Coordinates of C-alpha atoms in Angstrom, one line a residue:
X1 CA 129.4 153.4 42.0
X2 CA 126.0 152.6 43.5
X3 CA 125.3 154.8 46.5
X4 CA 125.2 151.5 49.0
X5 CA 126.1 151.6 52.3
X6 CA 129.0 149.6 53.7
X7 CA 130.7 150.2 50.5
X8 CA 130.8 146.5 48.5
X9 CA 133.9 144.8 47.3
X10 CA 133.0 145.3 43.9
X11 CA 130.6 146.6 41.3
X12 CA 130.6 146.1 37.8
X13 CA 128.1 147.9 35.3
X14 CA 125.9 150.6 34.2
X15 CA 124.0 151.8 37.5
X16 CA 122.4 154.5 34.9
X17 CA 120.8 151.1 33.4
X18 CA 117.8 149.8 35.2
X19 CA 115.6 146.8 35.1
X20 CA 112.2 147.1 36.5
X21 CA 109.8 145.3 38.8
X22 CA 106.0 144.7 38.8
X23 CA 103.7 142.7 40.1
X24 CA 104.3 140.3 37.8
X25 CA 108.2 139.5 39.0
X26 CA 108.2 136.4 41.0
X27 CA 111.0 134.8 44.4
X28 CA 112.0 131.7 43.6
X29 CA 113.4 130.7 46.9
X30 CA 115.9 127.7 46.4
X31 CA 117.1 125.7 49.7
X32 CA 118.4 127.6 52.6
X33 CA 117.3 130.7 51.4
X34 CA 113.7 130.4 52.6
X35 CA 114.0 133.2 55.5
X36 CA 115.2 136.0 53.1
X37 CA 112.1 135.1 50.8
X38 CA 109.7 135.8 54.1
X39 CA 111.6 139.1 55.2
X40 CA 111.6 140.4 51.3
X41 CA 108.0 139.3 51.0
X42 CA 107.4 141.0 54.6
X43 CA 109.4 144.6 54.1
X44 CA 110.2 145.3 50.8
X45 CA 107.0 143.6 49.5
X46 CA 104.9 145.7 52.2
X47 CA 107.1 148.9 51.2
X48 CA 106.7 148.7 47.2
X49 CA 102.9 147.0 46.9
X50 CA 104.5 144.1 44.9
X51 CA 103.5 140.5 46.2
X52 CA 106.5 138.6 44.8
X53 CA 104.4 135.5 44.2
X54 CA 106.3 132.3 43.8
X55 CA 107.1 131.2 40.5
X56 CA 110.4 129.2 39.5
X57 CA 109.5 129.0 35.9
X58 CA 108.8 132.7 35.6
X59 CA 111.0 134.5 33.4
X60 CA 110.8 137.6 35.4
X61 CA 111.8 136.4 38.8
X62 CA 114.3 137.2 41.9
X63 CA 116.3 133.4 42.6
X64 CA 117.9 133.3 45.6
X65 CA 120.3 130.7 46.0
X66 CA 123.4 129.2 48.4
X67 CA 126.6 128.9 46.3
X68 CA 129.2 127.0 48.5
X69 CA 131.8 129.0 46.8
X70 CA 131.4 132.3 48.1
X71 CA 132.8 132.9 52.0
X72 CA 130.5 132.6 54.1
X73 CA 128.9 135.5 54.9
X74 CA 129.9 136.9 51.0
X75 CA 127.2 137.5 48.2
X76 CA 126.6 137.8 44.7
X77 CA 123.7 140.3 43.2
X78 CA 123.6 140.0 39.3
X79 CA 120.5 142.6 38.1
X80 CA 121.5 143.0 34.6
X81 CA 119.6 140.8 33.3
X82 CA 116.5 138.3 34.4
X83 CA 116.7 136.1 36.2
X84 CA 117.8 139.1 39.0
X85 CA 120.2 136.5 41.2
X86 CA 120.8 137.1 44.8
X87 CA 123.5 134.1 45.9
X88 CA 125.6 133.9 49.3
X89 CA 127.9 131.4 50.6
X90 CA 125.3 130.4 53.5
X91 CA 121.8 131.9 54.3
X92 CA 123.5 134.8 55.9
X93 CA 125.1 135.6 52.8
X94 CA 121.9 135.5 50.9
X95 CA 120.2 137.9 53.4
X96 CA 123.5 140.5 53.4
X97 CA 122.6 140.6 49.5
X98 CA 118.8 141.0 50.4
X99 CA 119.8 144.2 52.7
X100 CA 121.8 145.4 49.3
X101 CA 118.8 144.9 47.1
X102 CA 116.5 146.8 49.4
X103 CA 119.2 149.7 49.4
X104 CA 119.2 149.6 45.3
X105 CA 116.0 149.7 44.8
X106 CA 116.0 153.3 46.5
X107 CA 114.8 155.0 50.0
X108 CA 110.9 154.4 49.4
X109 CA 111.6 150.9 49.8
X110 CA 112.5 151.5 53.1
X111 CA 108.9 152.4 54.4
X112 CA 105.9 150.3 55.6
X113 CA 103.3 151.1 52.0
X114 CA 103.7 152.0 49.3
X115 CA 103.5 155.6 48.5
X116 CA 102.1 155.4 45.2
X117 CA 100.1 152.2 44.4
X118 CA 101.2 152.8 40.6
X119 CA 105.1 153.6 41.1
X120 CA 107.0 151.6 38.7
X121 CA 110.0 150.1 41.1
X122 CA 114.1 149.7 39.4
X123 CA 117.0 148.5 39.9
X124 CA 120.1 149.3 38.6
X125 CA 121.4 147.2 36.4
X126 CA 124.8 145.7 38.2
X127 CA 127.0 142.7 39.4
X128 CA 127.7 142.8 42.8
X129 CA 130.1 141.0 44.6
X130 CA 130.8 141.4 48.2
X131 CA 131.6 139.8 51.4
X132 CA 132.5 141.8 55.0
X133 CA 136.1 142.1 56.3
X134 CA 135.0 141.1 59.8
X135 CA 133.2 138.4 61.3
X136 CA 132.3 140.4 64.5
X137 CA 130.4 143.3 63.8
X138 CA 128.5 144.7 66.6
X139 CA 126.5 147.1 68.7
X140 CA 125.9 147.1 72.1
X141 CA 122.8 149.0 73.1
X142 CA 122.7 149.7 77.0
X143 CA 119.1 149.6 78.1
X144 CA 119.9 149.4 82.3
X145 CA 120.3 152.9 82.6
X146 CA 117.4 153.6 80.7
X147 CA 114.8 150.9 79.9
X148 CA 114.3 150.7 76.0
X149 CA 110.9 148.9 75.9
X150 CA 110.8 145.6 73.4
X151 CA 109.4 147.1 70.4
X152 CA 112.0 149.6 70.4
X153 CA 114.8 146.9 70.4
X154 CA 113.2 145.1 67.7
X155 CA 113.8 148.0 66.1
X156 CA 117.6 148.9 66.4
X157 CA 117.5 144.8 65.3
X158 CA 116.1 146.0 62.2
X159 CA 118.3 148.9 62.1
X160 CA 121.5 146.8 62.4
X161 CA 120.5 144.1 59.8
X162 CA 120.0 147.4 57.3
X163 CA 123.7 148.2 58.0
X164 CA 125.1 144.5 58.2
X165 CA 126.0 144.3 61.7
X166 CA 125.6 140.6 62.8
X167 CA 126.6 140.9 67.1
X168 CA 123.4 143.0 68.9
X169 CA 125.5 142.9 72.6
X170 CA 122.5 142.8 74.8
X171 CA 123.5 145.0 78.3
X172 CA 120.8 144.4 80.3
X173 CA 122.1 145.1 84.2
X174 CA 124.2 148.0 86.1
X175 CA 123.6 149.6 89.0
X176 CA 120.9 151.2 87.8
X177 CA 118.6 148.6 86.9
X178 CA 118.0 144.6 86.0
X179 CA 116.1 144.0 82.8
X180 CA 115.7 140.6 82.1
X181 CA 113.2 138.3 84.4
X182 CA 114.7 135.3 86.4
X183 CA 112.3 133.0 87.4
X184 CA 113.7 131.5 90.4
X185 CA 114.8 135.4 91.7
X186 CA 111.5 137.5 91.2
X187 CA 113.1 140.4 92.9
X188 CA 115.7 141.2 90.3
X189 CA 112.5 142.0 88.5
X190 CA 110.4 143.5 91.3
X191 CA 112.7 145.3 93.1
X192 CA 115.9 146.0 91.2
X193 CA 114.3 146.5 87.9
X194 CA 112.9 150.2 89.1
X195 CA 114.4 153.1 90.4
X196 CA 112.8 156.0 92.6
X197 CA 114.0 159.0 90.5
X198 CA 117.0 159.7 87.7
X199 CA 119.7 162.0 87.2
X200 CA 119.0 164.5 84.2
X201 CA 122.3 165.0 82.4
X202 CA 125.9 163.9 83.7
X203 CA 126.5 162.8 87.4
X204 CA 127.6 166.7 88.2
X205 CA 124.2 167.9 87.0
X206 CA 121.9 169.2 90.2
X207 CA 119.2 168.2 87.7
X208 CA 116.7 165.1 88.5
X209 CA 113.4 163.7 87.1
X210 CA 111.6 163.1 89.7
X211 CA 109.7 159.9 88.6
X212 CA 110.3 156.4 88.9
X213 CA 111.7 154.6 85.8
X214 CA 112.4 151.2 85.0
X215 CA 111.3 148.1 83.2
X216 CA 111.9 144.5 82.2
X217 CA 111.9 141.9 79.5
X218 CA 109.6 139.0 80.4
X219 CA 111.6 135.8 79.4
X220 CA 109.0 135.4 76.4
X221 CA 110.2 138.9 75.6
X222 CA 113.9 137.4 75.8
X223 CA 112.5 134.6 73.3
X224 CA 111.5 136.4 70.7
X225 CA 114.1 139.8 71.1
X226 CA 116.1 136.1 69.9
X227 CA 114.4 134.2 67.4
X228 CA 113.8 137.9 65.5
X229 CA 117.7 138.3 65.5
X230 CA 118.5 134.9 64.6
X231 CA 115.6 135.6 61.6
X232 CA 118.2 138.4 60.8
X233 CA 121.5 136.5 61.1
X234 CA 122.1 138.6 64.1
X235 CA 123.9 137.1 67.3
X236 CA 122.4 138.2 70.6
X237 CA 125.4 138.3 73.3
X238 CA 123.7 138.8 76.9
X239 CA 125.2 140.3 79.7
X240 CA 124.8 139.9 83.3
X241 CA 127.4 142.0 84.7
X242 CA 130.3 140.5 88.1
X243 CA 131.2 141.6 90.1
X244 CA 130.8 145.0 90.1
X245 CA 128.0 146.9 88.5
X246 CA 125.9 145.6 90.7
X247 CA 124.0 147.7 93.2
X248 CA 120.7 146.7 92.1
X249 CA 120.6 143.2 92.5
X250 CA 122.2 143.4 96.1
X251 CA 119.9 146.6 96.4
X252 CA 116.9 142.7 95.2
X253 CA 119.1 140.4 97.8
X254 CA 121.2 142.3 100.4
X255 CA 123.0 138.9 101.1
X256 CA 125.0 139.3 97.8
X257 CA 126.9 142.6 99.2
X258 CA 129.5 143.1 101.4
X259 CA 127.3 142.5 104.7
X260 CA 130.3 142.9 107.0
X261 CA 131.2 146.2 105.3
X262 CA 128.3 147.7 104.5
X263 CA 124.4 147.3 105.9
X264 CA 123.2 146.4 102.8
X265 CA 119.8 146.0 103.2
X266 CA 119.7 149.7 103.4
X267 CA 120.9 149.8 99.5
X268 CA 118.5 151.0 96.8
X269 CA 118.7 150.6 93.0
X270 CA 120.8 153.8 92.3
X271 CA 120.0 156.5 91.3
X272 CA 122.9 158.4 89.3
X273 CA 125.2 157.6 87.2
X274 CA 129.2 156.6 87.7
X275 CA 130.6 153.7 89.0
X276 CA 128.4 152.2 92.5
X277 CA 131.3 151.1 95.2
X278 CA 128.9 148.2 95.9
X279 CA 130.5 145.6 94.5
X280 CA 128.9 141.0 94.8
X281 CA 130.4 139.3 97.7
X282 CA 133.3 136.8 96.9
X283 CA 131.3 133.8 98.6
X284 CA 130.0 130.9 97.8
X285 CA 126.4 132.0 98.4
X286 CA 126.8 134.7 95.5
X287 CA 128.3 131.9 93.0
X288 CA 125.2 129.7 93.2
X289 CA 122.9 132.6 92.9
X290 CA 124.5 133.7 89.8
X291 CA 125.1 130.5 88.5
X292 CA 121.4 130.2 88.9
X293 CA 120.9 133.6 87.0
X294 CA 123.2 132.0 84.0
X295 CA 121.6 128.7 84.1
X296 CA 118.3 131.0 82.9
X297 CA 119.9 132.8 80.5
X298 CA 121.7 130.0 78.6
X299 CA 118.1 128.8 78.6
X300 CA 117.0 132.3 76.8
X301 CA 120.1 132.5 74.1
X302 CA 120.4 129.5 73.3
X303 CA 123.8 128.4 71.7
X304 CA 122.5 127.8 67.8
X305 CA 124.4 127.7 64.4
X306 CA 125.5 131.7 64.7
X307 CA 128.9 131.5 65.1
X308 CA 128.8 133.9 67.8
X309 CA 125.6 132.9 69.6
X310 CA 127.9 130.9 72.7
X311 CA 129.4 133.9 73.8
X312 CA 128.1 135.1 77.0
X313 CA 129.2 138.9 78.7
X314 CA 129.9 139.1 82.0
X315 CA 131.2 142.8 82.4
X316 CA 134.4 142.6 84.6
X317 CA 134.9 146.1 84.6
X318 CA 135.1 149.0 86.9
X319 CA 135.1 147.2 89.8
X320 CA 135.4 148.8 92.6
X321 CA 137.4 147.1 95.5
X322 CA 137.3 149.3 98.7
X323 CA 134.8 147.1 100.4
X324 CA 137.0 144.0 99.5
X325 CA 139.8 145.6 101.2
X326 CA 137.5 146.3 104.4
X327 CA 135.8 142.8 104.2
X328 CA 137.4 139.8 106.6
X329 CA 135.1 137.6 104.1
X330 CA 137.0 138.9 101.4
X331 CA 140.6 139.2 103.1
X332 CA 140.0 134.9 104.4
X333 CA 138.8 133.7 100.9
X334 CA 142.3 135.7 99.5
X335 CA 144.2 134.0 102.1
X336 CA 141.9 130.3 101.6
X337 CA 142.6 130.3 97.6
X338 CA 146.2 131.6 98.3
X339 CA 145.7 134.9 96.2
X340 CA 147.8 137.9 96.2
X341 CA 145.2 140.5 96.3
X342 CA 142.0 142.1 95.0
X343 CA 142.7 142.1 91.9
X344 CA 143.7 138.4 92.0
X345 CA 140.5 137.9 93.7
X346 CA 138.6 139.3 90.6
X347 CA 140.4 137.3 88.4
X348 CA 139.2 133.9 90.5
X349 CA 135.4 135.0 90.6
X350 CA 135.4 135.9 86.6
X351 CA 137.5 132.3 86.6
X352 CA 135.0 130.7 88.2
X353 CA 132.1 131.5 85.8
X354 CA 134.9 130.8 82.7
X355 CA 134.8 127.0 83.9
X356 CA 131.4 127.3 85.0
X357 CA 131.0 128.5 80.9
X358 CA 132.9 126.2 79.6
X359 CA 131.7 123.3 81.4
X360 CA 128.3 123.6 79.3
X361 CA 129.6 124.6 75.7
X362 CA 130.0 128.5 76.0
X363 CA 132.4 131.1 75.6
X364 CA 132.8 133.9 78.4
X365 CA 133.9 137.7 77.1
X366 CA 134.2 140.6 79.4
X367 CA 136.1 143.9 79.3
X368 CA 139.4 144.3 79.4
X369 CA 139.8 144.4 83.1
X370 CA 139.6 141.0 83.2
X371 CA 143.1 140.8 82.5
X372 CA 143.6 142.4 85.8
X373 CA 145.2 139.6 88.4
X374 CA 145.9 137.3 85.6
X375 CA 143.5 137.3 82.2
X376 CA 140.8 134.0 82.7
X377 CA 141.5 131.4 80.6
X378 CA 140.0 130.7 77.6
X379 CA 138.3 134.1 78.0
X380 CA 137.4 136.2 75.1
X381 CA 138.0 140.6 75.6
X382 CA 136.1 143.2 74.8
X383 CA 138.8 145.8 74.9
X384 CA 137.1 149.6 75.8
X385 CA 139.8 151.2 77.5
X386 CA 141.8 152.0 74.0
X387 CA 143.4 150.0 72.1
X388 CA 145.8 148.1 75.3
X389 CA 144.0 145.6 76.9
X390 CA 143.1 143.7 73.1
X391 CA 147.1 144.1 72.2
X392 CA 147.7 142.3 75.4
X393 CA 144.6 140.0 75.4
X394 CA 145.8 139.1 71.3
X395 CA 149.2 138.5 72.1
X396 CA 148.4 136.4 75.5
X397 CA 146.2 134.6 72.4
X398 CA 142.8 135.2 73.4
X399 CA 140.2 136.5 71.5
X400 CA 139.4 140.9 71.3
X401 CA 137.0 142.8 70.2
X402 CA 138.2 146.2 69.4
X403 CA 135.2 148.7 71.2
X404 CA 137.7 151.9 72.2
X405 CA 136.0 154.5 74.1
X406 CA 137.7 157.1 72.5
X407 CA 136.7 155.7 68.6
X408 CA 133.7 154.0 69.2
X409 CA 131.5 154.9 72.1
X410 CA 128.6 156.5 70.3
X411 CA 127.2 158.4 73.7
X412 CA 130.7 160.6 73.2
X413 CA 129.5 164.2 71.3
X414 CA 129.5 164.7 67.8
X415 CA 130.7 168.3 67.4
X416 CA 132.0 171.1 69.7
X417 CA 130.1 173.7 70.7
X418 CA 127.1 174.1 73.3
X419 CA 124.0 172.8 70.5
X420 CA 125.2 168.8 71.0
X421 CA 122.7 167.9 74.0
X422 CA 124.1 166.8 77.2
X423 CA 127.9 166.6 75.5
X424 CA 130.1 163.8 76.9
X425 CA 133.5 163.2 76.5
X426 CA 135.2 163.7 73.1
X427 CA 134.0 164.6 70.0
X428 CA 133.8 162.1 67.6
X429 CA 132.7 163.1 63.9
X430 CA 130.9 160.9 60.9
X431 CA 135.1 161.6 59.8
X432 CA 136.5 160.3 62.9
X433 CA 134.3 157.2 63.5
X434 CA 134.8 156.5 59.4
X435 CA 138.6 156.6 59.7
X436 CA 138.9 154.3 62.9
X437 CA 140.9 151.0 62.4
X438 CA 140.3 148.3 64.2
X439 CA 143.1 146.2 64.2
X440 CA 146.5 148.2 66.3
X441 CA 149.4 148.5 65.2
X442 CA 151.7 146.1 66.6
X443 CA 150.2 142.9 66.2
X444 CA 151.7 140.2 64.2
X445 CA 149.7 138.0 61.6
X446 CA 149.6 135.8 64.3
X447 CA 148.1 138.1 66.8
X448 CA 145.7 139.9 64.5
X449 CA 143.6 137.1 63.6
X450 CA 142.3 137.1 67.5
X451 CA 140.8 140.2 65.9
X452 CA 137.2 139.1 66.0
X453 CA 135.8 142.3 64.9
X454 CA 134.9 145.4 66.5
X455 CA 131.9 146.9 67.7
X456 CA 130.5 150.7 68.6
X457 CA 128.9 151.2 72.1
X458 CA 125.7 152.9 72.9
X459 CA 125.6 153.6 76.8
X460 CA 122.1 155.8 78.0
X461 CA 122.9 157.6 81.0
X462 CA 122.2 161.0 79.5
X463 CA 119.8 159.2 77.1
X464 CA 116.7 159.5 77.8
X465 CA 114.9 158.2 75.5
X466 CA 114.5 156.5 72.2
X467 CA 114.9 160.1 70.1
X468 CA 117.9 160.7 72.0
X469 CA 119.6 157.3 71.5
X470 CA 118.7 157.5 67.8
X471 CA 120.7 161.2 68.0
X472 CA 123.7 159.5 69.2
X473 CA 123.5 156.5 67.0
X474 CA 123.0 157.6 63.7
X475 CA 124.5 158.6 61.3
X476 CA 127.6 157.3 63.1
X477 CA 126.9 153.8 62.7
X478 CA 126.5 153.7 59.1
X479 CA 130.1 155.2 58.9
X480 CA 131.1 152.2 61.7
X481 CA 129.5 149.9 59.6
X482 CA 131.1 150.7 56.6
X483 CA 134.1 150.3 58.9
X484 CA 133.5 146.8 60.2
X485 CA 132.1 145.7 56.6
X486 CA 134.3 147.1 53.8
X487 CA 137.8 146.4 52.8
X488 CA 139.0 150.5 53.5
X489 CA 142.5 151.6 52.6
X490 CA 144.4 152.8 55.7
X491 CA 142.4 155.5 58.0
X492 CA 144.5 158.6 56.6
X493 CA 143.6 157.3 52.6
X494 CA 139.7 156.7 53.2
X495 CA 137.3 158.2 50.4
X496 CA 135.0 160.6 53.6
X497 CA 133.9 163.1 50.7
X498 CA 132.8 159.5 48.8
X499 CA 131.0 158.2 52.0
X500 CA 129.6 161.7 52.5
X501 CA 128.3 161.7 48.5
X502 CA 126.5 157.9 49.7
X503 CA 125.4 159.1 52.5
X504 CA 122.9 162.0 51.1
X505 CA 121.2 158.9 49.7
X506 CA 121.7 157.1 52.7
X507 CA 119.6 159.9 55.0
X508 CA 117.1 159.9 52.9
X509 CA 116.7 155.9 53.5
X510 CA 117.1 156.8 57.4
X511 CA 114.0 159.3 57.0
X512 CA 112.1 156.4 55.4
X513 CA 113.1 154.3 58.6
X514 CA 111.9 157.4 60.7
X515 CA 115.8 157.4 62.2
X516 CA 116.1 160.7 64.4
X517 CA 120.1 161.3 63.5
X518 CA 121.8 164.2 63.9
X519 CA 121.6 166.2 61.1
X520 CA 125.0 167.2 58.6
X521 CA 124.6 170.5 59.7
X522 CA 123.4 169.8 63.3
X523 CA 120.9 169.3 65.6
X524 CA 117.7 170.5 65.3
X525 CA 115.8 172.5 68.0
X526 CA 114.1 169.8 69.7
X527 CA 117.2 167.8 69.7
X528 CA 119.4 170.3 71.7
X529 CA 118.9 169.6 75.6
X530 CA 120.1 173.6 76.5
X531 CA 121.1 174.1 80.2
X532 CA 121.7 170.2 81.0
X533 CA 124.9 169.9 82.0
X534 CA 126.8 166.6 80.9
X535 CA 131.3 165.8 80.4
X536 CA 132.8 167.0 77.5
X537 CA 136.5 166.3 77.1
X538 CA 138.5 168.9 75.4
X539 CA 141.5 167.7 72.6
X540 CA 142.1 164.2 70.8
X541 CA 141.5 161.4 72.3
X542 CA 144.7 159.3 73.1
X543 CA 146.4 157.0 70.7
X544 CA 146.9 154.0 72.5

């Protein structure tokens, strides 16, 4: 077995055979597989010295190639003989076997040069055929609590396409911050994209940095955050989080808040962490701003030939509703739409922006609270509070993605013990996020096929920076990945000791990448954050 990482359907032949590469070895790029030719030419051509000149009547050459008889996303890689073949059932495919290639060709071809100008490059001499198990595969990277600066997304765009996640779930406002620039609303960039100071650690920590912090993407930046994705067959799902979550955009323009509650034109951006009780007005004024906000961003993700690129997020969760129990604007437009309660009126405002969705070719997702008051139709569920809300969402027959806290959230510790920096909630090991299944029990044929996918959560409160995101992240997301891509056995009858013997190869690839993970045997000094304290959760997480 060839030490590749998520695990392929199938290998055939002597990896101990090798065929070799020099500068003489040509890319034949046959139609539709022109972007994979750039992005070998541009990374594993930069990393190994070879130029990979054109050449389709060279006998030593790489052909890449679309063969309408694989799935999809599904590849063939055939290096036992020349021509080396690299085959998919669209361009996606083809670039899935182009990640593969890279990985056989060893952990030096993950760098930027070449190490030794002279290296004779190999790879093993196999037949590989693979194709992933989900069609969703995601991350979600959080970058309102702490601002992740362009390059730095780019980056983890690079670092998904490596592990053959294809949904980069863009979270780009909270109370804590608005990151993406809205022409015709300059002050969710001027105002609520900044923040006077930060809380160090969890929300109980007396610790702060007493420093501004913020940031934005500029809607060029949106652009090409985009068009580098869609170069890697990534989806980018935005999300502009309703009603709640959304202290600094009232904190930008007090008139979307609760003004007969609350003065809110004494509101900031916030400054901790939790879950802000200032919560978007139900009125009419606040739907046309935000319909104004999602006009811009349909602009900025545009709805291309990914089949995930309509979906838009529009949070839905943790919405706090003692203001709408205070407000008499809230209590008369319950009583005008003939609604029950809050919760019915949450249902109606993430209704509203379904239809609103709809109306101009899109799909709306949101957590799972959006089945609170009645589940919006033709809605789409990201289901985070365990596995309930996407049993009920599938069976209702809407679409889930299955993002448990308890399996999935990345910002949850690795280990026990007082070394894991700023530990939050439960521990969740390589093992644990290896042997998580992503479709529940429970679900009929039927119901499982609303199983998009799944998809592991990064949220930055306690992390700080782009060292400590990369802490939480890795190596956990190779094991996920393996997860989302591979056809496992059940979770009890997974190979861990055979992941664990593909992963030594696998760090070495991360080191190439410059990926600060968390080491097997934990962290190391300058990754432990002593005296900052953050949540840990003692016990297993819940099954359910």
């Amino acid at each position: 077995m060839v030490d590749v990482i998520p695990a392929p359907v199938s290998v055939v032949g002597n990896s101990s055979g090798l065929t070799r590469l020099d500068g003489n070895t040509a890319l034949q790029a046959l139609p539709g597989t022109e972007g994979t030719a750039r992005w070998l030419r541009a990374t594993v051509g930069a990393a190994t010295g070879l130029p990979f000149p054109d050449g389709p009547d060279r006998p030593h050459r790489i052909v890449l190639g679309i063969d309408p008889g694989l799935p999809p996303e599904g590849y063939r890689l055939v290096s036992d003989a020349w021509p080396i073949r690299i085959e998919g059932g669209s361009p996606a495919g083809v670039f899935w076997g182009a990640q593969t290639f890279r990985q056989l060709l060893g952990a030096d071809a993950f760098r930027r040069a070449p190490l030794r100008p002279e290296r004779a490059w190999e790879v093993p001499a196999v037949a590989v055929e693979d194709g992933p198990r989900f069609r969703w595969r995601g991350l979600l990277l959080d970058v309102a609590r702490h601002f992740m600066p362009k390059e730095g997304v780019l980056r983890y765009l690079d670092l998904m396409a490596a592990h053959k996640l294809n949904v980069f779930h863009f979270h780009l406002t909270d109370d804590q911050g608005w990151r993406i620039e809205i022409k015709r609303y300059p002050e969710l960039t001027g105002t609520a994209s900044w923040r006077a100071r930060s809380k160090f650690g969890h929300r109980a920590s007396p610790l702060w940095e007493e420093k501004p912090h913020g940031g934005y993407y500029t809607q060029d930046d949106i652009r090409e955050i985009v068009a580098y994705a869609a170069e890697r067959h990534i989806a980018v799902v935005p999300e502009i989080d309703v009603p709640g979550h959304s202290q600094a955009a009232i904190a930008a323009y007090p008139e979307l808040g609760n003004t007969d509650v609350i003065d809110t034109t004494a509101l900031r951006v916030w400054d901790n962490w939790g879950i802000s009780s200032s919560v978007l007005a139900p009125t009419d004024t606040t739907l046309r701003f935000y319909e104004g906000v999602f006009e811009e961003v349909l602009e900025l993700f545009p709805a291309d030939a990914a089949e995930f690129s309509t979906f838009v997020h529009v949070g839905g969760d943790e919405c706090r509703k003692e203001q709408w129990t205070e407000s008499v604007t809230a209590k008369t437009r319950i009583a005008d739409l003939g609604l029950t309660d809050e919760d019915a009126l949450q249902s109606w405002f993430i209704g509203h922006f379904d239809a609103w969705l709809a109306a101009r070719g899109r799909r709306l997702i949101g957590w799972d609270e959006i089945l609170e008051g009645g589940l919006a139709e033709g809605a789409a569920v990201s289901s985070w509070r365990g596995y309930g809300g996407g049993i009920a969402a599938a069976r209702a027959g809407h679409d889930v993605v299955m993002c448990p806290e308890q399996y999935v959230y990345l910002d949850h510790r690795q280990a026990p013990g007082e070394d894991e920096p700023v530990p939050i909630g439960f521990v969740r090991t390589l093992e644990d996020v290896y042997r998580f299944e992503p479709v529940p029990d429970g679900l009929t044929e039927a119901e499982a096929r609303h199983v998009l996918g799944t998809q592991a959560n990064v949220w930055t409160e306690v992390l700080e920076d782009a060292a400590r995101v990369d802490y939480q992240t890795f190596p956990r997301l190779a094991a996920f990945a393996e997860v989302a891509w591979s056809r496992l056995p059940a979770p009890a009858e997974r190979d861990f000791a055979g992941f664990e013997r593909r992963m030594a190869a696998h760090y070495a690839r991360l080191d190439a990448l410059g990926v600060a993970y968390r080491p097997p045997a934990g962290p190391r000094p300058w990754q432990k954050r002593p005296g900052v304290p953050g949540r840990p959760i003692e016990g297993a997480p819940p099954n359910k």
